[in-house]
Amino acid sequence: MSQFAINLLFVGASFALYIGIAIWARAGSTKDFYVAGGGVHPITNGMATAADWMSAASFISMAGLLASGGYANSSFLMGWTGGYVILALLLAPYLRKFGKFTVPDFIGDRFYSTTARTVAVVCLIVASVTYVIGQMTGAGVAFSRFLEVSNTAGIWIAAVIVFLYAVFGGMKGITYTQVAQYVVLIIAYTIPAVFIAFQLTGNPIPMFGMFSTHSESGMPLLAKLSEVLVELGFRDYAADVSNKLNMVLFTLSLMVGTAGLPHVIIRFFTVPRVADARWSAGWALVFIALLYLTAPAVASMARLNLMTTVYPEAAGQVENYEEAMTNPIRYEDRPEWFRTWENTGLITFTDRNGDGMIQFYNDGNEAFAETAAERGWAGNELEVNNDILVLANPEIANLPPWVIGLIAAGGIAAALSTAAGLLLAISSAISHDLIKKTINPNITEKGEMLAARISMAGAILLATYLGLNPPGFAAQVVALAFGIAGASIFPALMMGIFSKRVNSKGAVTGMLAGLGATLVYIFTYLGWFFIPGTNMLANTPDNWILGISPLSFGAIGAIINFAVAFAVSKATEEPPQEIQDLVESVRYPKGAGTALDH
């Protein structure tokens, strides 16, 4: 059986499973559509939450980020995981006690303001739409490689599959589909990692293999990787970062952004009791940890495999790296996986010195330029998209074809699971918070269900369009999503739960101030609405205020939100007594059962 047929079998079987679950779990009421009936078991919800969170960015991109940046990019791991600790301890049980369907629902009722609800809806939609772009694009990349279709066709296939199980099933269908998607993606991620760890170190447990001895060279694996990288002008894999402040703020920004992302928070409204919300967050951390503890190992091993593919003599014990690095692989002898990924355009080779061999090094390192010139190198000749490392890993390691088919299904499952959660958050905000709670309070449940499904279909079409025509700065757009959520939604939730004194005026001005400051700072360096050439300052560390990157500003935006909200609330009237009593009751989550008034 051909590799294409195997891929088709794995991906097709997973699609049949997702659609079958959607038919079985079809939503029959608004409660089914928004919160899966409110009766999801905490372990089930924890698994679905993990799938909801572990997007194409986690499955495909995170290992690539760690592979390219080493320790410097460990902020992604710490920030994304730390956000769940905040969720479990400070948000999940209290939001479940409040008993609403959506995040704007909580903000609108807690701050007794239609304006606050509307601002929250805008923040939610902007954050979710910008984040979903990456999921649709990631699904397109996975489809284009493994089903051998164009990127455009891949995105449309992803849109159709999400439409079939999300529009009809709502949260109920999405929940059980995400459980299946988690099982698929975690198996797809760990099996290749186990194979590769055993090949390179003799230790089948990836997270331990990363700190084990590299079998071919007899050196610790990370030491071997760092040695090879430094010899080619790249950064030492374990090197420290120079700007600790920026790293701390970036980690914090990812944490509060994670805790403020609405498609994650909404999952904690689906369990029966408050205690279940806390247990759900704990189980989600367990299920996420299975992948996140494996990702650093996958990253380091994939980077070493890539480097030693180009420089085979560097894989063993090397006494003279000068000689080993001047004998790279000839382009005509490149392995089959290399040729396969060249067809996608994600690996490109340019023979700059005409010698027919592949020179792969950091030509941006000025200190290394003289060494490169002595070796007869005229510039880096190999460009490798970091996003391919996880997907290409089985092929690099010559694993069986069924493993490649499995990772194809896993990559697609990761993208689709998060896309569905984001689209549901958008749909719920439009149908429940704008239409039901603001525009037409007398709408029937049947009418609200129809509005929810229409808005879901519209959101899918918008996400598909943006996936086909993504902004020029994809990574920055994802950072903007975290910045918006962390600077606007997260502080409002925290103050709504833990402060009886913050009133509607404070909440609204705080959200607008945090959101506005974050947008202005990011657009100053990355261009207004990411339009090339409209940035006012070059995006370089020399121009950043106090060395704070635009990607790290979400934490500062959150601080601004808190400060403005408290200052305005202090200068204006106290919230009504019934609101203060409500906050007091929410802070004691024990004993809450079913949701309150919907």
XYZ file of C-alpha atoms in Angstrom:
598
model
C 0.000 0.000 0.000
C 1.353 3.430 -0.936
C 2.101 6.131 1.646
C -0.689 8.284 0.175
C -3.199 5.453 0.600
C -2.100 4.918 4.204
C -2.418 8.646 4.934
C -5.866 8.675 3.357
C -6.906 5.677 5.449
C -5.826 7.235 8.769
C -7.199 10.696 8.035
C -10.430 9.355 6.535
C -11.041 7.061 9.507
C -10.530 9.960 11.934
C -12.974 12.127 9.955
C -15.580 9.358 9.976
C -15.150 9.098 13.757
C -15.590 12.863 14.289
C -18.694 13.107 12.114
C -20.179 9.970 13.695
C -19.743 11.461 17.157
C -21.374 14.714 16.005
C -24.428 12.820 14.759
C -24.632 10.829 18.000
C -24.221 13.951 20.199
C -26.364 16.340 18.161
C -27.393 19.369 20.230
C -31.142 19.513 20.911
C -31.235 22.638 23.074
C -29.298 25.843 23.680
C -27.869 24.269 26.830
C -26.559 21.359 24.740
C -25.189 23.767 22.134
C -23.456 26.147 24.565
C -22.359 23.930 27.494
C -23.003 20.321 26.369
C -25.954 20.095 28.778
C -23.749 20.987 31.755
C -23.148 17.335 32.660
C -19.701 16.504 31.272
C -17.488 14.356 33.545
C -14.359 16.216 34.752
C -11.949 13.647 33.241
C -13.779 13.833 29.911
C -13.811 17.616 30.128
C -10.113 17.683 31.030
C -9.278 15.639 27.945
C -11.501 17.813 25.729
C -9.925 20.961 27.229
C -6.460 19.624 26.482
C -7.438 19.009 22.853
C -9.096 22.440 22.717
C -5.863 24.044 23.881
C -3.264 21.925 22.077
C -3.722 23.491 18.693
C -1.702 23.338 15.525
C 0.653 25.732 17.326
C 1.289 23.184 20.096
C 1.356 20.086 17.912
C 3.186 21.462 14.887
C 4.900 24.714 15.818
C 6.016 24.492 19.440
C 8.678 21.843 18.833
C 9.852 23.915 15.859
C 10.123 27.001 18.078
C 12.125 25.082 20.676
C 14.284 23.478 17.986
C 15.174 26.854 16.482
C 15.601 28.827 19.719
C 16.492 26.254 22.382
C 16.253 27.501 25.955
C 15.408 31.020 24.779
C 12.042 29.771 23.492
C 11.164 27.791 26.600
C 8.913 30.735 27.517
C 6.258 29.200 25.286
C 6.192 26.043 27.391
C 6.235 27.872 30.719
C 3.686 30.500 29.703
C 1.149 28.210 28.100
C 1.319 25.648 30.907
C 1.350 28.268 33.669
C -1.852 29.762 32.323
C -3.681 26.575 33.258
C -2.467 26.821 36.833
C -4.044 30.290 37.007
C -7.218 28.902 35.472
C -7.427 26.034 37.945
C -6.754 28.131 41.041
C -8.227 31.555 40.301
C -10.889 31.340 37.601
C -12.477 27.966 36.797
C -14.378 27.188 40.048
C -15.652 30.739 40.506
C -16.881 31.121 36.941
C -18.649 27.766 37.258
C -20.317 28.966 40.475
C -21.623 32.024 38.633
C -23.264 29.591 36.227
C -23.421 31.402 32.897
C -22.877 30.190 29.346
C -20.172 32.566 28.130
C -17.422 34.938 29.246
C -19.302 38.114 28.108
C -22.307 36.737 30.031
C -20.310 36.844 33.254
C -18.804 40.276 32.534
C -22.165 41.780 31.503
C -24.015 40.530 34.608
C -21.195 41.048 37.124
C -20.641 44.631 35.972
C -24.392 45.184 35.429
C -23.698 46.822 32.083
C -24.671 46.202 28.471
C -21.637 48.265 27.467
C -19.316 45.980 29.430
C -20.931 42.955 27.788
C -20.520 44.491 24.319
C -16.856 45.407 24.905
C -16.218 41.859 26.115
C -17.897 40.474 22.980
C -15.685 42.634 20.755
C -12.524 41.544 22.624
C -13.606 37.901 22.438
C -14.355 37.993 18.718
C -11.127 39.802 17.788
C -8.976 37.484 19.931
C -10.708 34.325 18.684
C -10.727 35.314 15.014
C -7.041 36.208 15.013
C -6.199 32.952 16.765
C -8.295 30.764 14.469
C -6.341 31.970 11.408
C -3.370 29.864 12.493
C -5.542 26.782 12.988
C -7.038 26.915 9.510
C -3.614 27.625 8.002
C -2.076 24.733 9.965
C -4.793 22.376 8.774
C -4.108 23.518 5.210
C -0.380 22.731 5.569
C -1.080 19.263 6.994
C -3.641 18.461 4.298
C -1.459 19.729 1.475
C 1.428 17.479 2.535
C -0.318 14.297 3.542
C -3.318 14.252 1.181
C -1.314 15.731 -1.690
C -3.763 18.537 -2.398
C -3.200 22.272 -2.681
C -3.084 24.418 0.452
C -6.327 26.101 -0.647
C -8.105 22.762 -1.055
C -6.773 21.657 2.343
C -8.276 24.670 4.103
C -11.663 24.120 2.422
C -11.658 20.441 3.455
C -10.910 21.502 7.043
C -13.783 24.021 6.908
C -16.253 21.383 5.705
C -15.265 18.883 8.420
C -15.517 21.509 11.189
C -18.895 22.634 9.768
C -20.289 19.104 9.864
C -19.482 18.370 13.509
C -19.515 21.850 15.077
C -22.607 23.462 13.550
C -24.872 20.495 14.276
C -23.320 19.218 17.476
C -22.448 22.500 19.192
C -20.531 22.142 22.444
C -21.979 18.682 23.003
C -20.657 17.392 19.683
C -17.399 19.318 19.993
C -16.721 17.959 23.507
C -16.835 14.292 22.566
C -15.144 14.936 19.233
C -12.299 16.655 21.080
C -11.900 13.625 23.347
C -11.378 11.496 20.234
C -9.055 14.143 18.758
C -6.962 14.193 21.944
C -6.492 10.426 21.794
C -5.479 10.677 18.132
C -3.060 13.583 18.567
C -1.328 12.311 21.733
C -0.727 8.865 20.201
C 0.459 10.491 16.970
C 2.858 12.748 18.870
C 4.363 10.249 21.292
C 4.864 7.141 19.134
C 7.369 8.816 16.741
C 9.044 10.466 19.743
C 9.517 7.066 21.409
C 10.981 5.578 18.218
C 13.389 8.484 17.695
C 14.469 8.662 21.352
C 15.287 4.953 21.256
C 17.186 5.327 17.956
C 19.334 8.222 19.181
C 19.876 7.330 22.839
C 18.651 3.800 23.517
C 16.147 5.278 25.992
C 12.531 4.932 24.802
C 11.147 7.632 27.128
C 11.624 10.904 25.178
C 11.883 13.305 28.142
C 14.588 11.114 29.710
C 16.240 10.397 26.376
C 16.848 14.110 25.892
C 19.185 14.037 28.908
C 20.734 10.691 27.979
C 23.862 9.818 26.038
C 23.798 10.153 22.266
C 24.524 6.586 21.108
C 26.622 7.409 18.036
C 28.932 9.992 19.626
C 28.965 8.862 23.266
C 28.255 12.451 24.368
C 25.184 13.788 26.214
C 22.625 14.470 23.488
C 22.156 18.169 24.318
C 25.926 18.699 24.532
C 26.347 17.075 21.120
C 23.606 19.251 19.631
C 25.087 22.438 21.090
C 28.549 21.520 19.834
C 27.312 20.969 16.264
C 25.270 24.185 16.279
C 28.111 26.357 17.615
C 30.456 24.949 14.966
C 28.018 26.224 12.326
C 27.585 29.692 13.783
C 24.240 29.015 15.453
C 23.374 29.881 19.037
C 24.299 27.378 21.748
C 21.114 25.353 22.313
C 21.214 25.829 26.087
C 22.490 29.437 26.056
C 20.931 31.918 28.496
C 18.972 34.974 27.349
C 20.382 38.476 27.731
C 17.068 40.267 28.360
C 15.553 38.586 31.404
C 12.841 41.266 31.790
C 11.508 40.625 28.315
C 11.520 36.858 28.874
C 9.618 37.217 32.152
C 7.044 39.561 30.593
C 6.622 37.324 27.564
C 6.036 34.302 29.807
C 3.572 36.304 31.915
C 1.814 37.559 28.781
C 1.315 33.993 27.570
C 0.053 32.975 31.021
C -2.595 35.683 31.355
C -3.445 35.300 27.676
C -4.029 31.577 28.178
C -6.170 32.237 31.244
C -8.160 34.840 29.299
C -8.806 32.930 26.078
C -12.578 32.440 25.893
C -12.596 29.101 24.082
C -10.681 27.600 27.033
C -12.724 29.273 29.769
C -16.051 28.216 28.252
C -15.124 24.569 28.806
C -15.444 24.996 32.571
C -19.142 25.838 32.199
C -19.835 22.287 30.935
C -19.325 20.345 34.192
C -22.057 19.681 36.799
C -20.443 21.152 39.922
C -17.865 23.728 41.011
C -15.510 21.052 42.330
C -15.665 19.426 38.897
C -14.425 22.662 37.303
C -11.304 22.565 39.455
C -10.800 18.854 38.778
C -11.268 19.498 35.051
C -8.445 22.027 35.079
C -6.242 19.579 36.969
C -6.946 16.759 34.528
C -6.361 19.144 31.608
C -2.901 19.882 33.013
C -2.150 16.149 33.225
C -3.229 15.549 29.630
C -1.371 18.631 28.367
C 1.765 17.600 30.255
C 1.928 14.338 28.306
C 2.604 16.346 25.148
C 4.409 19.333 26.658
C 6.974 17.160 28.453
C 7.621 15.354 25.188
C 7.919 18.485 23.010
C 11.409 19.593 24.197
C 12.744 16.103 23.459
C 11.145 16.069 20.015
C 12.618 19.515 19.338
C 16.195 18.701 20.330
C 16.231 15.326 18.589
C 14.669 16.687 15.408
C 17.227 19.510 15.288
C 20.112 17.075 15.767
C 18.688 14.725 13.123
C 18.382 17.623 10.686
C 21.921 18.886 11.265
C 23.513 15.437 10.995
C 21.519 14.697 7.846
C 23.350 17.591 6.193
C 26.668 16.892 7.969
C 26.812 13.069 8.424
C 30.396 13.102 9.711
C 29.351 15.330 12.623
C 27.061 12.637 14.033
C 29.785 10.462 15.580
C 32.854 11.216 17.678
C 34.505 14.198 16.022
C 38.074 15.270 16.661
C 38.251 17.762 13.787
C 34.994 19.627 13.149
C 36.711 21.729 10.484
C 37.028 18.617 8.337
C 33.595 17.240 9.228
C 31.857 20.484 8.286
C 33.593 20.746 4.928
C 32.162 17.383 3.861
C 28.396 17.937 3.863
C 25.982 15.770 1.934
C 25.757 16.302 -1.806
C 22.437 17.688 -3.000
C 21.950 14.788 -5.428
C 22.354 12.357 -2.513
C 19.724 14.027 -0.321
C 17.372 11.544 1.403
C 13.846 10.790 0.233
C 12.148 12.751 3.035
C 14.102 15.823 1.921
C 12.803 15.442 -1.638
C 9.232 14.920 -0.400
C 9.173 18.098 1.689
C 10.848 20.093 -1.093
C 7.665 19.539 -3.090
C 5.717 21.513 -0.464
C 8.071 24.492 -0.711
C 8.844 24.288 3.012
C 12.438 23.201 2.303
C 14.394 25.096 -0.340
C 17.980 24.670 -1.547
C 20.035 27.292 -3.411
C 23.544 26.282 -4.524
C 25.255 29.621 -3.911
C 28.849 28.479 -4.549
C 28.048 25.947 -7.278
C 29.790 22.970 -5.613
C 26.709 20.723 -5.558
C 26.901 20.263 -1.776
C 24.553 21.628 0.887
C 25.991 24.317 3.150
C 23.668 24.841 6.116
C 24.866 27.435 8.623
C 24.051 30.779 10.243
C 25.185 33.361 7.715
C 23.704 36.086 9.924
C 26.477 35.563 12.484
C 29.095 38.180 11.615
C 31.667 36.579 13.908
C 31.334 33.352 11.928
C 31.648 35.017 8.505
C 35.440 34.645 8.308
C 35.273 30.926 9.138
C 32.573 30.428 6.496
C 34.674 32.245 3.890
C 37.686 30.053 4.671
C 35.525 26.987 4.035
C 34.492 28.355 0.640
C 30.884 28.990 1.656
C 29.057 31.822 -0.105
C 25.981 31.937 2.126
C 23.473 29.611 3.733
C 22.007 27.336 1.053
C 19.220 25.580 2.954
C 16.001 27.143 4.243
C 13.887 24.893 6.469
C 10.475 25.935 7.802
C 10.483 25.090 11.518
C 6.856 23.951 11.338
C 7.801 20.812 9.404
C 10.001 19.269 12.109
C 7.249 17.375 13.939
C 5.457 16.302 10.768
C 8.695 15.271 9.053
C 10.205 13.528 12.092
C 8.953 10.013 11.228
C 10.281 10.333 7.698
C 13.637 11.694 8.876
C 13.997 8.691 11.192
C 12.826 6.186 8.526
C 9.897 5.032 10.641
C 7.195 2.700 9.223
C 4.622 4.246 6.826
C 1.775 3.743 9.324
C 3.518 6.105 11.775
C 3.594 8.797 9.092
C -0.142 8.244 8.491
C -0.771 8.483 12.230
C 1.046 11.790 12.599
C -0.894 13.136 9.605
C -4.149 12.391 11.429
C -2.705 13.881 14.650
C -1.628 17.164 13.078
C -5.010 17.632 11.451
C -6.831 16.698 14.686
C -4.836 19.322 16.623
C -5.777 22.083 14.180
C -9.449 21.087 13.927
C -10.015 20.668 17.686
C -8.909 24.205 18.554
C -10.604 25.722 15.503
C -13.908 24.193 16.620
C -13.547 25.569 20.155
C -12.725 29.054 18.910
C -15.598 29.053 16.435
C -18.028 27.985 19.145
C -16.829 30.836 21.379
C -17.471 33.304 18.535
C -20.882 31.783 17.757
C -21.960 31.855 21.418
C -20.911 35.480 21.817
C -22.963 36.531 18.793
C -26.107 34.450 19.339
C -26.289 34.511 23.144
C -24.622 37.751 24.201
C -25.450 40.073 21.306
C -28.766 38.715 20.048
C -30.339 37.084 23.124
C -29.004 39.402 25.825
C -28.752 42.718 23.961
C -30.721 42.971 20.716
C -33.730 40.643 21.131
C -34.253 39.330 24.693
C -37.587 37.755 23.692
C -36.120 35.421 21.080
C -37.327 31.826 21.444
C -34.942 28.961 22.221
C -35.521 27.599 18.714
C -34.700 31.012 17.262
C -31.569 31.277 19.397
C -30.415 27.830 18.242
C -30.915 28.884 14.629
C -28.986 32.126 15.258
C -26.196 30.138 16.932
C -25.855 27.791 13.974
C -25.991 30.595 11.408
C -23.360 32.603 13.278
C -21.207 29.448 13.554
C -21.459 28.927 9.785
C -20.580 32.590 9.214
C -17.597 32.317 11.566
C -16.356 29.252 9.670
C -16.571 31.107 6.356
C -14.682 34.086 7.835
C -12.016 31.799 9.333
C -11.648 30.023 5.986
C -11.233 33.321 4.139
C -8.604 34.509 6.615
C -6.844 31.144 6.438
C -6.691 31.506 2.638
C -5.545 35.137 2.924
C -3.581 35.327 6.198
C -1.992 38.610 7.334
C 1.671 38.974 6.520
C 2.795 38.498 10.109
C 1.209 35.218 11.202
C 3.223 34.766 14.412
C 2.531 38.351 15.442
C -1.198 37.899 14.828
C -1.245 34.941 17.240
C 0.645 37.084 19.755
C -1.991 39.765 19.266
C -4.696 37.236 20.160
C -2.914 36.473 23.441
C -2.286 40.176 24.030
C -5.955 41.041 23.547
C -7.178 38.227 25.799
C -4.573 38.896 28.483
C -4.919 42.686 28.457
C -8.717 42.897 28.294
C -10.618 39.746 29.299
C -8.360 38.276 32.001
C -8.232 41.375 34.272
C -12.004 41.854 33.970
C -12.575 38.264 35.097
C -10.134 38.552 37.986
C -11.592 41.837 39.236
C -15.121 40.555 38.731
C -14.422 37.608 41.015
C -12.122 39.073 43.668
C -13.121 42.740 44.010
C -16.513 43.957 45.194
C -15.423 47.570 44.673
C -14.794 47.522 40.892
C -17.870 48.907 39.151
C -19.108 48.985 35.557
C -17.338 52.244 34.697
C -14.036 50.883 35.998
C -14.418 47.594 34.149
C -15.260 49.227 30.804
C -12.503 51.858 30.963
C -10.021 49.231 32.165
C -10.778 46.874 29.274
C -10.592 49.689 26.736
C -7.345 51.044 28.217
C -5.653 47.638 28.323
C -6.818 46.735 24.840
C -5.961 50.147 23.376
C -2.474 50.306 24.892
C -1.666 46.775 23.696
C -2.895 47.435 20.161
C -1.033 50.737 19.856
C 2.241 49.248 21.099
C 2.026 46.229 18.791
C 0.961 48.263 15.749
C 3.730 50.806 16.372
C 6.346 48.158 15.614
C 4.461 45.714 13.383
C 2.358 48.107 11.296
C -1.226 49.286 11.718
C -3.443 46.224 11.343
C -0.241 44.486 10.204
C -0.176 46.374 6.918
C 3.476 46.346 5.737
C 5.181 49.739 5.779
C 2.796 51.386 8.259
C 4.901 50.773 11.378
C 6.191 53.932 13.040
C 9.332 52.328 14.484
C 11.511 49.457 13.340
C 10.827 46.262 15.292
C 14.304 46.012 16.834
C 15.389 45.782 20.491
C 16.994 49.222 20.226
C 13.578 50.808 19.636
C 11.584 48.848 22.216
C 10.592 50.733 25.364
C 12.704 49.320 28.229
C 13.576 46.416 25.912
C 9.965 45.106 25.953
C 9.082 43.257 22.749
C 5.647 43.846 21.154
C 5.030 40.132 21.714
C 5.506 40.645 25.468
C 3.288 43.691 25.901
C 0.136 41.778 26.836
C 1.386 41.610 30.440
C 1.843 45.407 30.523
C -1.614 45.833 28.966
C -3.072 43.709 31.763
C -1.362 45.875 34.408
C -2.750 49.020 32.727
C -6.224 47.444 32.734
C -6.046 46.686 36.460
C -4.702 50.152 37.331
C -7.270 52.104 35.292
C -10.185 49.961 36.480
C -9.319 50.380 40.152
C -8.629 54.125 39.775
C -11.918 54.840 37.962
C -13.915 52.629 40.350
C -12.388 54.407 43.351
C -13.392 57.775 41.916
C -16.980 56.754 41.138
C -19.887 55.164 42.972
C -19.780 51.690 44.501
C -21.537 48.824 42.715
C -25.119 48.112 43.886
C -25.411 46.051 47.053
C -26.909 43.070 45.223
C -23.831 42.943 42.957
C -21.513 43.057 45.984
C -23.525 40.231 47.551
C -23.244 38.291 44.292
C -19.451 38.673 44.282
C -19.339 37.542 47.895
C -21.318 34.403 47.056
C -19.221 33.614 43.973
C -16.035 33.708 46.030
C -17.246 30.738 48.063
C -17.693 28.084 45.391
C -18.487 25.197 47.733
C -21.952 23.792 47.326
C -22.757 25.130 43.884
C -24.472 22.626 41.699
C -26.259 23.272 38.471
C -25.889 26.568 36.627
C -27.797 29.553 37.910
C -30.024 31.704 35.715
C -29.245 31.414 32.007
